[in-house]
Amino acid sequence: MVADIGYGVIFIAFLVALYSVGAAIYGDRTKSAGWVESARRAMLLLWPLISISAAALIYLLVTNHFEVSFVYEVISRDMPTYLKITAWWGGQAGSLVFWSWLMSAFASLVTLRKWDRDREFLPWVIVVTSLTTAFFLALVVFYENPFAEFWRGPDGKLIADASGNAIKSMFAPMLNASLAIPTDGNGLNPFLRNPGMIIHPPMLYLGFVSFVIPFAFAIAALITGRTDDRWIRITRRWTLWAWLFLSCGLVLGSRWAYDVLGWGGFWGWDPVEIAALMPWLTGTAFLHSVMIQEKRGMLKQWNMLLIILTYALVIFGTFLTRSGILSSVHAFAESAIGPAFFTFIGITFVGSIALLIYRWPDLRGETEMKSMLSREALFLLNNLLFISVLVVCFWGVVFPIISEIFTGQKVTVGPPFYQTATGPLFAGLMLLMGVAPLSAWGHSSLKTLGRAIWKSVIAALVITIFLFFTYTANPIALVAFFLVAMVILVTLQEFWRGTAARMKAQSENAFTAFWRLVGRDRRRYGGYVIHLSMMLMAIGILGINLFQIQTQGTVPVNSSLSLGGYTVKYDSVAQFPGPDGQQVTRAVVSVYQGNNYLGDLYPRIDYYPTEKQNMTIPGDRPTLKDDLYIILVDWQPTSTNGATFKIFVNPLVNWLWIGAIIFLFGIIFAAWPDRDAERVPARSHHIHQPDANQTGAAD
Amino acid sequence: MEDAMSKMQNSKTQGRKTQNAIALPILLALTCGLVLASQPYQKVFAQQPVPTPSDDQVNQIAHQLYCPVCEDTPLDVCPTEACRQWRDLIRQQLSQGWTEQQIKQYFVQQYGVRVLDEPPQTGLNWLIYILPPVIILAGAFILFRALRMWTKPGSASAASGSKDETVKDEYVARFEEELKKRK
Amino acid sequence: MNESTLSTPRRGVPLWAQIIIWVSLLALLGIVAVELNRSQQGQVGRGDKISNFTMPLFSGYELNGQNQFNLADYHGKVVMVNFWASWCKPCEQEAADLEQAWQFYRSDGRVVFVGVDYVDTEPKARAYLAKFSITFPNGPDLGTRVSQLFRIKGVPETYFIDPQGILQYAQIGPFSSVDDIKSIINPLLK
């Protein structure tokens, strides 16, 4: 009953989404405000409708309705209620509902804004967002229906197809069939039961979904021919929030991998990880290059291309993980949605590129540049580097497919390839991060730049020499640490310069001056905070990549293993049932540094009998210097051999997580809405170069 | 629960068998222990006073190989029973004096090239190493040309840092002021 | 698509660039389509002609004294290809049944069994074969060539090829009994 309601409502939502697409197009063609308004209201109806359907699904999950196939697949009776709720996005069908739900929420938010100045965009924004929502709803309605149920024939047997798989459907597949209710479900994949994993997918989806909004505006701008930078001003904050969610998703995913996968690292250059990173790369490039368009009216074509690329990569990445093309720890099980998804991708790619080519001549900005060292030139270089990283990533993901098609040979493209290829590019980005903030819009020269940067360079050199004598002689590490030091110093210097200037000009004290400086241009100083946090993260990434040491050994009780100055003594092991239906094997080890007792750690293996899966949960001891990370590899109850441990010392890695927190703070700071930011046209905040084109079009 | 026990049981017997299976190679290794001790590859990792190749030596090679059944998982961290067997195999091969290269070759021959963490530089695989640099260089070239084009026809001196341009951005203005003061 | 409308006096995207863009986009979509088709394909199905393959055989598990199995040599016979691995628990369920079936058919001469050891280590594989006293020909799937040919999704999977070289039945997962196996082979012998 509840399942029928859920399915019925989502089907209605699908029809409403289609209607809103049709009404918006018709309204635009006939210049009928009534139709467009009707389309807008239809779109506003989507979120409540999908919410009802989602509520039905959650109800079914929480109340153990195992006759519903999705419930059967993702939960089991022994799961706590909160996990039953979050199992909503733990499987393909449910997560598609989740996607649609988020998408409709964002679409509603954007349609609720005041449109008076941008009426002509409205129908096309509705078309793009509703079409995307309709597509995901169609996947739910026609391919991956979470409400489909199991049935039992009149003979009492489960109705199955020829190959023995139970048939799932909304309606009884034969006369006199009744619902088949399994006694228990499969349970959620143990990997998805970690708190990090519970919020990691929603964050990624939020990031993905919110990039649809700037894309919708870009397409609206292309279709209407209103190709000034109005669309960029409207979507500026959307883009920042999208970037925030996506970044958050990536960070949480890394932390989850570090905590749960038990391989001593946080990023394995797995195709699915890369699929999530790719839109982040273009999104980051976009965030930088829109500034050039805002300040200088340049690069209109390029920005359009970037946002289209970002959306395309979002869709492409989702497709890769969900169609069964890629197999990886993250990928969903094989599914029938592939061809439908492929068609959607084909249409969006071809459509938006055709549109872009068609409007290309209209997108010409005035391209005058005074110097190759001006900030816009450096930003372009930054874009080049981001796109280069994207090229490497994209090619690394796509190449195995090409190889298999043309040679029949499966190949793996693993970390060494990505590390070698992207390392120099990331170094280049760091160098730019150090130089670009010092260059000015329009004009800069070697002289002005040199004058601004020399102190930081010298200080960074001193730090590097110090590190050479005290910490490492690894040349790559030294170059990287030099860059990190330089960027941090330059950025801090920027804060200081601004504050000092304010103190002098406005005769304020340091705190007020700093506060007002930062508050007046949050995007810029938020950006600097992000740069600083990136450097902290870089320290962590360098530490684990360049200095990680590890050892593995089997030791009897009371014996120890030592690594990197730590001694790890194996004290005991115990087995007991966990809170979540799992069988826990937990070792107790005590950690010493020299003769100093530092504390106990508890590496463990959780065995999930229902899912027949082992989880290796490390015990780790984080400090700013390094992270001692211990994995219980093996333990046999009757063996006198003891237990096998794998120990990692991951130097500096905790700076990554510290940096990540500051990073998120920085984005929130930069993206936090101004009071009535949306209502007052953003344009009036800023003083801009006279631009006949733009003002002409805007008024 | 029962399942868990049977699994435990299984891994127990499995474990014992593993020991038996490698006992012979150990003996072999011991007999030619002198030869082994002088092998250069013994140098690397940490302290394990056992004559068999240590876990670290095994992992060092396993790290460069991918699990042939579970995709995208390096062999040294893969927790499945199958991977444990492969690690044992590496240990056995090491104790028989195989070099890293030989072991990798054996794995490729047995399970295909996808066990390598990087495609070997042969045939079509060259594409993966060549295409990205080509595209990046092309991009750099295009950008450089565009910058040249944009800077040339612009008014007068390109890199002179002339300050006659009316500055619109107040922060840039403040920054420029700062620079002047510092002269 | 829209190229024709682009011949405006204003400077649009140059033709060569458009060609590059469309060609690479279509190439990408084409590649993805092929791969998608492949991943949706599933295992070889009933009625498919199985192309010839050769594989080495473990010593002690040769077929007619040959240490190489060549499918073409057994044209005119029913060939059962069983994929297994020593680390595969469900394979153990059917191992004894397979051997029993082989004992039933081996004297007949019209049926050939071959076991393909999918990504496995030889010592473990031998221990497995010994444990279940398996005598029919077995060999390693070098470079996963055979399994790729059959596009297997996992182990155990068993394929029955009729005397004409056409696949007649694919068993995904283990057999439940000897009769299970016989009921598939017997119709093929008629």
PDB file of N, CA and C in Angstrom, chain A residues 258-326:
ATOM      1  N   TYR A 258      40.411   6.396   4.600  1.00  0.00           N
ATOM      2  CA  TYR A 258      41.512   6.270   5.558  1.00  0.00           C
ATOM      3  C   TYR A 258      41.066   5.479   6.781  1.00  0.00           C
ATOM      4  N   ASP A 259      39.829   5.712   7.209  1.00  0.00           N
ATOM      5  CA  ASP A 259      39.335   5.080   8.433  1.00  0.00           C
ATOM      6  C   ASP A 259      38.850   3.652   8.239  1.00  0.00           C
ATOM      7  N   VAL A 260      38.368   3.341   7.069  1.00  0.00           N
ATOM      8  CA  VAL A 260      37.629   2.096   6.923  1.00  0.00           C
ATOM      9  C   VAL A 260      38.263   1.109   5.958  1.00  0.00           C
ATOM     10  N   LEU A 261      38.893   1.605   4.914  1.00  0.00           N
ATOM     11  CA  LEU A 261      39.390   0.662   3.922  1.00  0.00           C
ATOM     12  C   LEU A 261      40.648  -0.053   4.392  1.00  0.00           C
ATOM     13  N   GLY A 262      41.328   0.542   5.378  1.00  0.00           N
ATOM     14  CA  GLY A 262      42.467  -0.158   5.962  1.00  0.00           C
ATOM     15  C   GLY A 262      43.623  -0.381   5.017  1.00  0.00           C
ATOM     16  N   TRP A 263      43.863   0.570   4.095  1.00  0.00           N
ATOM     17  CA  TRP A 263      45.097   0.427   3.345  1.00  0.00           C
ATOM     18  C   TRP A 263      46.090   1.550   3.603  1.00  0.00           C
ATOM     19  N   GLY A 264      45.908   2.227   4.701  1.00  0.00           N
ATOM     20  CA  GLY A 264      46.927   3.181   5.115  1.00  0.00           C
ATOM     21  C   GLY A 264      46.969   4.445   4.291  1.00  0.00           C
ATOM     22  N   GLY A 265      46.005   4.626   3.408  1.00  0.00           N
ATOM     23  CA  GLY A 265      45.997   5.827   2.585  1.00  0.00           C
ATOM     24  C   GLY A 265      44.592   6.370   2.493  1.00  0.00           C
ATOM     25  N   PHE A 266      44.439   7.475   1.780  1.00  0.00           N
ATOM     26  CA  PHE A 266      43.115   8.086   1.689  1.00  0.00           C
ATOM     27  C   PHE A 266      42.668   8.279   0.244  1.00  0.00           C
ATOM     28  N   TRP A 267      43.544   8.033  -0.670  1.00  0.00           N
ATOM     29  CA  TRP A 267      43.220   8.313  -2.066  1.00  0.00           C
ATOM     30  C   TRP A 267      43.944   7.282  -2.915  1.00  0.00           C
ATOM     31  N   GLY A 268      43.207   6.442  -3.612  1.00  0.00           N
ATOM     32  CA  GLY A 268      43.857   5.360  -4.348  1.00  0.00           C
ATOM     33  C   GLY A 268      43.864   5.556  -5.852  1.00  0.00           C
ATOM     34  N   TRP A 269      43.477   6.754  -6.332  1.00  0.00           N
ATOM     35  CA  TRP A 269      43.354   7.023  -7.763  1.00  0.00           C
ATOM     36  C   TRP A 269      42.491   5.955  -8.417  1.00  0.00           C
ATOM     37  N   ASP A 270      41.427   5.642  -7.740  1.00  0.00           N
ATOM     38  CA  ASP A 270      40.453   4.702  -8.238  1.00  0.00           C
ATOM     39  C   ASP A 270      39.575   5.454  -9.245  1.00  0.00           C
ATOM     40  N   PRO A 271      39.158   4.828 -10.344  1.00  0.00           N
ATOM     41  CA  PRO A 271      38.402   5.555 -11.370  1.00  0.00           C
ATOM     42  C   PRO A 271      37.197   6.316 -10.813  1.00  0.00           C
ATOM     43  N   VAL A 272      36.554   5.737  -9.809  1.00  0.00           N
ATOM     44  CA  VAL A 272      35.367   6.413  -9.289  1.00  0.00           C
ATOM     45  C   VAL A 272      35.736   7.647  -8.475  1.00  0.00           C
ATOM     46  N   GLU A 273      36.838   7.556  -7.754  1.00  0.00           N
ATOM     47  CA  GLU A 273      37.326   8.756  -7.052  1.00  0.00           C
ATOM     48  C   GLU A 273      37.633   9.845  -8.075  1.00  0.00           C
ATOM     49  N   ILE A 274      38.281   9.432  -9.155  1.00  0.00           N
ATOM     50  CA  ILE A 274      38.658  10.411 -10.177  1.00  0.00           C
ATOM     51  C   ILE A 274      37.414  11.006 -10.826  1.00  0.00           C
ATOM     52  N   ALA A 275      36.399  10.155 -11.004  1.00  0.00           N
ATOM     53  CA  ALA A 275      35.151  10.664 -11.585  1.00  0.00           C
ATOM     54  C   ALA A 275      34.569  11.789 -10.735  1.00  0.00           C
ATOM     55  N   ALA A 276      34.752  11.712  -9.419  1.00  0.00           N
ATOM     56  CA  ALA A 276      34.256  12.787  -8.555  1.00  0.00           C
ATOM     57  C   ALA A 276      35.207  13.971  -8.544  1.00  0.00           C
ATOM     58  N   LEU A 277      36.491  13.701  -8.783  1.00  0.00           N
ATOM     59  CA  LEU A 277      37.470  14.787  -8.772  1.00  0.00           C
ATOM     60  C   LEU A 277      37.371  15.652 -10.022  1.00  0.00           C
ATOM     61  N   MET A 278      37.014  15.040 -11.140  1.00  0.00           N
ATOM     62  CA  MET A 278      37.060  15.773 -12.409  1.00  0.00           C
ATOM     63  C   MET A 278      36.166  17.019 -12.433  1.00  0.00           C
ATOM     64  N   PRO A 279      34.889  16.908 -12.033  1.00  0.00           N
ATOM     65  CA  PRO A 279      34.098  18.158 -11.996  1.00  0.00           C
ATOM     66  C   PRO A 279      34.654  19.167 -10.996  1.00  0.00           C
ATOM     67  N   TRP A 280      35.298  18.670  -9.959  1.00  0.00           N
ATOM     68  CA  TRP A 280      35.904  19.592  -8.997  1.00  0.00           C
ATOM     69  C   TRP A 280      37.000  20.397  -9.677  1.00  0.00           C
ATOM     70  N   LEU A 281      37.781  19.750 -10.535  1.00  0.00           N
ATOM     71  CA  LEU A 281      38.881  20.447 -11.224  1.00  0.00           C
ATOM     72  C   LEU A 281      38.349  21.547 -12.129  1.00  0.00           C
ATOM     73  N   THR A 282      37.351  21.201 -12.948  1.00  0.00           N
ATOM     74  CA  THR A 282      36.827  22.235 -13.849  1.00  0.00           C
ATOM     75  C   THR A 282      36.083  23.296 -13.049  1.00  0.00           C
ATOM     76  N   GLY A 283      35.406  22.861 -11.979  1.00  0.00           N
ATOM     77  CA  GLY A 283      34.703  23.825 -11.137  1.00  0.00           C
ATOM     78  C   GLY A 283      35.670  24.822 -10.522  1.00  0.00           C
ATOM     79  N   THR A 284      36.822  24.322 -10.077  1.00  0.00           N
ATOM     80  CA  THR A 284      37.821  25.202  -9.486  1.00  0.00           C
ATOM     81  C   THR A 284      38.375  26.163 -10.526  1.00  0.00           C
ATOM     82  N   ALA A 285      38.635  25.628 -11.706  1.00  0.00           N
ATOM     83  CA  ALA A 285      39.104  26.496 -12.787  1.00  0.00           C
ATOM     84  C   ALA A 285      38.058  27.579 -13.067  1.00  0.00           C
ATOM     85  N   PHE A 286      36.806  27.158 -13.080  1.00  0.00           N
ATOM     86  CA  PHE A 286      35.704  28.083 -13.350  1.00  0.00           C
ATOM     87  C   PHE A 286      35.632  29.194 -12.305  1.00  0.00           C
ATOM     88  N   LEU A 287      35.762  28.819 -11.027  1.00  0.00           N
ATOM     89  CA  LEU A 287      35.714  29.812  -9.956  1.00  0.00           C
ATOM     90  C   LEU A 287      36.759  30.897 -10.161  1.00  0.00           C
ATOM     91  N   HIS A 288      37.919  30.493 -10.678  1.00  0.00           N
ATOM     92  CA  HIS A 288      38.966  31.490 -10.911  1.00  0.00           C
ATOM     93  C   HIS A 288      38.689  32.315 -12.157  1.00  0.00           C
ATOM     94  N   SER A 289      38.278  31.631 -13.222  1.00  0.00           N
ATOM     95  CA  SER A 289      38.188  32.375 -14.477  1.00  0.00           C
ATOM     96  C   SER A 289      36.964  33.288 -14.523  1.00  0.00           C
ATOM     97  N   VAL A 290      35.905  32.991 -13.744  1.00  0.00           N
ATOM     98  CA  VAL A 290      34.780  33.934 -13.752  1.00  0.00           C
ATOM     99  C   VAL A 290      35.209  35.279 -13.199  1.00  0.00           C
ATOM    100  N   MET A 291      36.209  35.251 -12.307  1.00  0.00           N
ATOM    101  CA  MET A 291      36.666  36.529 -11.751  1.00  0.00           C
ATOM    102  C   MET A 291      37.209  37.424 -12.854  1.00  0.00           C
ATOM    103  N   ILE A 292      37.874  36.797 -13.843  1.00  0.00           N
ATOM    104  CA  ILE A 292      38.403  37.604 -14.939  1.00  0.00           C
ATOM    105  C   ILE A 292      37.256  38.219 -15.725  1.00  0.00           C
ATOM    106  N   GLN A 293      36.214  37.414 -15.939  1.00  0.00           N
ATOM    107  CA  GLN A 293      35.094  37.957 -16.691  1.00  0.00           C
ATOM    108  C   GLN A 293      34.435  39.099 -15.913  1.00  0.00           C
ATOM    109  N   GLU A 294      34.307  38.920 -14.598  1.00  0.00           N
ATOM    110  CA  GLU A 294      33.680  39.963 -13.803  1.00  0.00           C
ATOM    111  C   GLU A 294      34.503  41.239 -13.793  1.00  0.00           C
ATOM    112  N   LYS A 295      35.816  41.084 -13.677  1.00  0.00           N
ATOM    113  CA  LYS A 295      36.664  42.271 -13.549  1.00  0.00           C
ATOM    114  C   LYS A 295      36.983  42.889 -14.900  1.00  0.00           C
ATOM    115  N   ARG A 296      37.213  42.039 -15.898  1.00  0.00           N
ATOM    116  CA  ARG A 296      37.741  42.541 -17.147  1.00  0.00           C
ATOM    117  C   ARG A 296      36.856  42.287 -18.360  1.00  0.00           C
ATOM    118  N   GLY A 297      35.748  41.569 -18.170  1.00  0.00           N
ATOM    119  CA  GLY A 297      34.876  41.307 -19.309  1.00  0.00           C
ATOM    120  C   GLY A 297      35.466  40.390 -20.352  1.00  0.00           C
ATOM    121  N   MET A 298      36.504  39.643 -19.944  1.00  0.00           N
ATOM    122  CA  MET A 298      37.116  38.719 -20.908  1.00  0.00           C
ATOM    123  C   MET A 298      36.602  37.305 -20.697  1.00  0.00           C
ATOM    124  N   LEU A 299      37.008  36.424 -21.603  1.00  0.00           N
ATOM    125  CA  LEU A 299      36.847  34.983 -21.416  1.00  0.00           C
ATOM    126  C   LEU A 299      35.403  34.501 -21.319  1.00  0.00           C
ATOM    127  N   LYS A 300      34.492  35.205 -21.957  1.00  0.00           N
ATOM    128  CA  LYS A 300      33.105  34.747 -21.882  1.00  0.00           C
ATOM    129  C   LYS A 300      32.956  33.348 -22.467  1.00  0.00           C
ATOM    130  N   GLN A 301      33.632  33.136 -23.584  1.00  0.00           N
ATOM    131  CA  GLN A 301      33.519  31.834 -24.245  1.00  0.00           C
ATOM    132  C   GLN A 301      34.080  30.738 -23.353  1.00  0.00           C
ATOM    133  N   TRP A 302      35.221  31.045 -22.787  1.00  0.00           N
ATOM    134  CA  TRP A 302      35.908  30.055 -21.972  1.00  0.00           C
ATOM    135  C   TRP A 302      35.075  29.675 -20.751  1.00  0.00           C
ATOM    136  N   ASN A 303      34.455  30.654 -20.109  1.00  0.00           N
ATOM    137  CA  ASN A 303      33.649  30.357 -18.930  1.00  0.00           C
ATOM    138  C   ASN A 303      32.446  29.484 -19.259  1.00  0.00           C
ATOM    139  N   MET A 304      31.828  29.802 -20.400  1.00  0.00           N
ATOM    140  CA  MET A 304      30.719  28.966 -20.848  1.00  0.00           C
ATOM    141  C   MET A 304      31.190  27.530 -21.012  1.00  0.00           C
ATOM    142  N   LEU A 305      32.335  27.415 -21.672  1.00  0.00           N
ATOM    143  CA  LEU A 305      32.869  26.085 -21.935  1.00  0.00           C
ATOM    144  C   LEU A 305      33.134  25.351 -20.614  1.00  0.00           C
ATOM    145  N   LEU A 306      33.705  26.078 -19.660  1.00  0.00           N
ATOM    146  CA  LEU A 306      34.041  25.444 -18.384  1.00  0.00           C
ATOM    147  C   LEU A 306      32.803  24.948 -17.651  1.00  0.00           C
ATOM    148  N   ILE A 307      31.751  25.750 -17.636  1.00  0.00           N
ATOM    149  CA  ILE A 307      30.577  25.332 -16.860  1.00  0.00           C
ATOM    150  C   ILE A 307      29.868  24.181 -17.561  1.00  0.00           C
ATOM    151  N   ILE A 308      29.884  24.216 -18.901  1.00  0.00           N
ATOM    152  CA  ILE A 308      29.291  23.090 -19.639  1.00  0.00           C
ATOM    153  C   ILE A 308      30.090  21.821 -19.363  1.00  0.00           C
ATOM    154  N   LEU A 309      31.418  21.983 -19.359  1.00  0.00           N
ATOM    155  CA  LEU A 309      32.311  20.852 -19.091  1.00  0.00           C
ATOM    156  C   LEU A 309      32.055  20.298 -17.693  1.00  0.00           C
ATOM    157  N   THR A 310      31.876  21.208 -16.733  1.00  0.00           N
ATOM    158  CA  THR A 310      31.654  20.759 -15.359  1.00  0.00           C
ATOM    159  C   THR A 310      30.381  19.935 -15.260  1.00  0.00           C
ATOM    160  N   TYR A 311      29.315  20.452 -15.852  1.00  0.00           N
ATOM    161  CA  TYR A 311      28.055  19.715 -15.824  1.00  0.00           C
ATOM    162  C   TYR A 311      28.214  18.374 -16.536  1.00  0.00           C
ATOM    163  N   ALA A 312      28.882  18.422 -17.689  1.00  0.00           N
ATOM    164  CA  ALA A 312      29.076  17.188 -18.447  1.00  0.00           C
ATOM    165  C   ALA A 312      29.839  16.162 -17.610  1.00  0.00           C
ATOM    166  N   LEU A 313      30.842  16.636 -16.881  1.00  0.00           N
ATOM    167  CA  LEU A 313      31.637  15.705 -16.076  1.00  0.00           C
ATOM    168  C   LEU A 313      30.840  15.164 -14.898  1.00  0.00           C
ATOM    169  N   VAL A 314      29.964  15.997 -14.344  1.00  0.00           N
ATOM    170  CA  VAL A 314      29.083  15.519 -13.275  1.00  0.00           C
ATOM    171  C   VAL A 314      28.235  14.360 -13.790  1.00  0.00           C
ATOM    172  N   ILE A 315      27.611  14.605 -14.952  1.00  0.00           N
ATOM    173  CA  ILE A 315      26.728  13.577 -15.506  1.00  0.00           C
ATOM    174  C   ILE A 315      27.536  12.352 -15.931  1.00  0.00           C
ATOM    175  N   PHE A 316      28.679  12.621 -16.549  1.00  0.00           N
ATOM    176  CA  PHE A 316      29.515  11.526 -17.036  1.00  0.00           C
ATOM    177  C   PHE A 316      30.019  10.672 -15.868  1.00  0.00           C
ATOM    178  N   GLY A 317      30.438  11.353 -14.802  1.00  0.00           N
ATOM    179  CA  GLY A 317      30.929  10.637 -13.624  1.00  0.00           C
ATOM    180  C   GLY A 317      29.829   9.782 -13.007  1.00  0.00           C
ATOM    181  N   THR A 318      28.637  10.361 -12.904  1.00  0.00           N
ATOM    182  CA  THR A 318      27.504   9.605 -12.364  1.00  0.00           C
ATOM    183  C   THR A 318      27.224   8.393 -13.248  1.00  0.00           C
ATOM    184  N   PHE A 319      27.294   8.630 -14.534  1.00  0.00           N
ATOM    185  CA  PHE A 319      27.067   7.547 -15.486  1.00  0.00           C
ATOM    186  C   PHE A 319      28.096   6.428 -15.312  1.00  0.00           C
ATOM    187  N   LEU A 320      29.367   6.812 -15.227  1.00  0.00           N
ATOM    188  CA  LEU A 320      30.427   5.806 -15.107  1.00  0.00           C
ATOM    189  C   LEU A 320      30.206   4.924 -13.885  1.00  0.00           C
ATOM    190  N   THR A 321      29.841   5.554 -12.749  1.00  0.00           N
ATOM    191  CA  THR A 321      29.702   4.768 -11.537  1.00  0.00           C
ATOM    192  C   THR A 321      28.430   3.947 -11.503  1.00  0.00           C
ATOM    193  N   ARG A 322      27.416   4.378 -12.232  1.00  0.00           N
ATOM    194  CA  ARG A 322      26.140   3.710 -12.093  1.00  0.00           C
ATOM    195  C   ARG A 322      25.791   2.753 -13.221  1.00  0.00           C
ATOM    196  N   SER A 323      26.517   2.830 -14.326  1.00  0.00           N
ATOM    197  CA  SER A 323      26.099   2.019 -15.461  1.00  0.00           C
ATOM    198  C   SER A 323      26.753   0.650 -15.439  1.00  0.00           C
ATOM    199  N   GLY A 324      27.723   0.452 -14.542  1.00  0.00           N
ATOM    200  CA  GLY A 324      28.396  -0.837 -14.525  1.00  0.00           C
ATOM    201  C   GLY A 324      29.593  -0.878 -15.458  1.00  0.00           C
ATOM    202  N   ILE A 325      29.923   0.267 -16.093  1.00  0.00           N
ATOM    203  CA  ILE A 325      31.094   0.296 -16.972  1.00  0.00           C
ATOM    204  C   ILE A 325      32.367   0.148 -16.168  1.00  0.00           C
ATOM    205  N   LEU A 326      32.429   0.849 -15.061  1.00  0.00           N
ATOM    206  CA  LEU A 326      33.609   0.754 -14.214  1.00  0.00           C
ATOM    207  C   LEU A 326      33.287  -0.167 -13.055  1.00  0.00           C
TER     208      LEU A 326
END
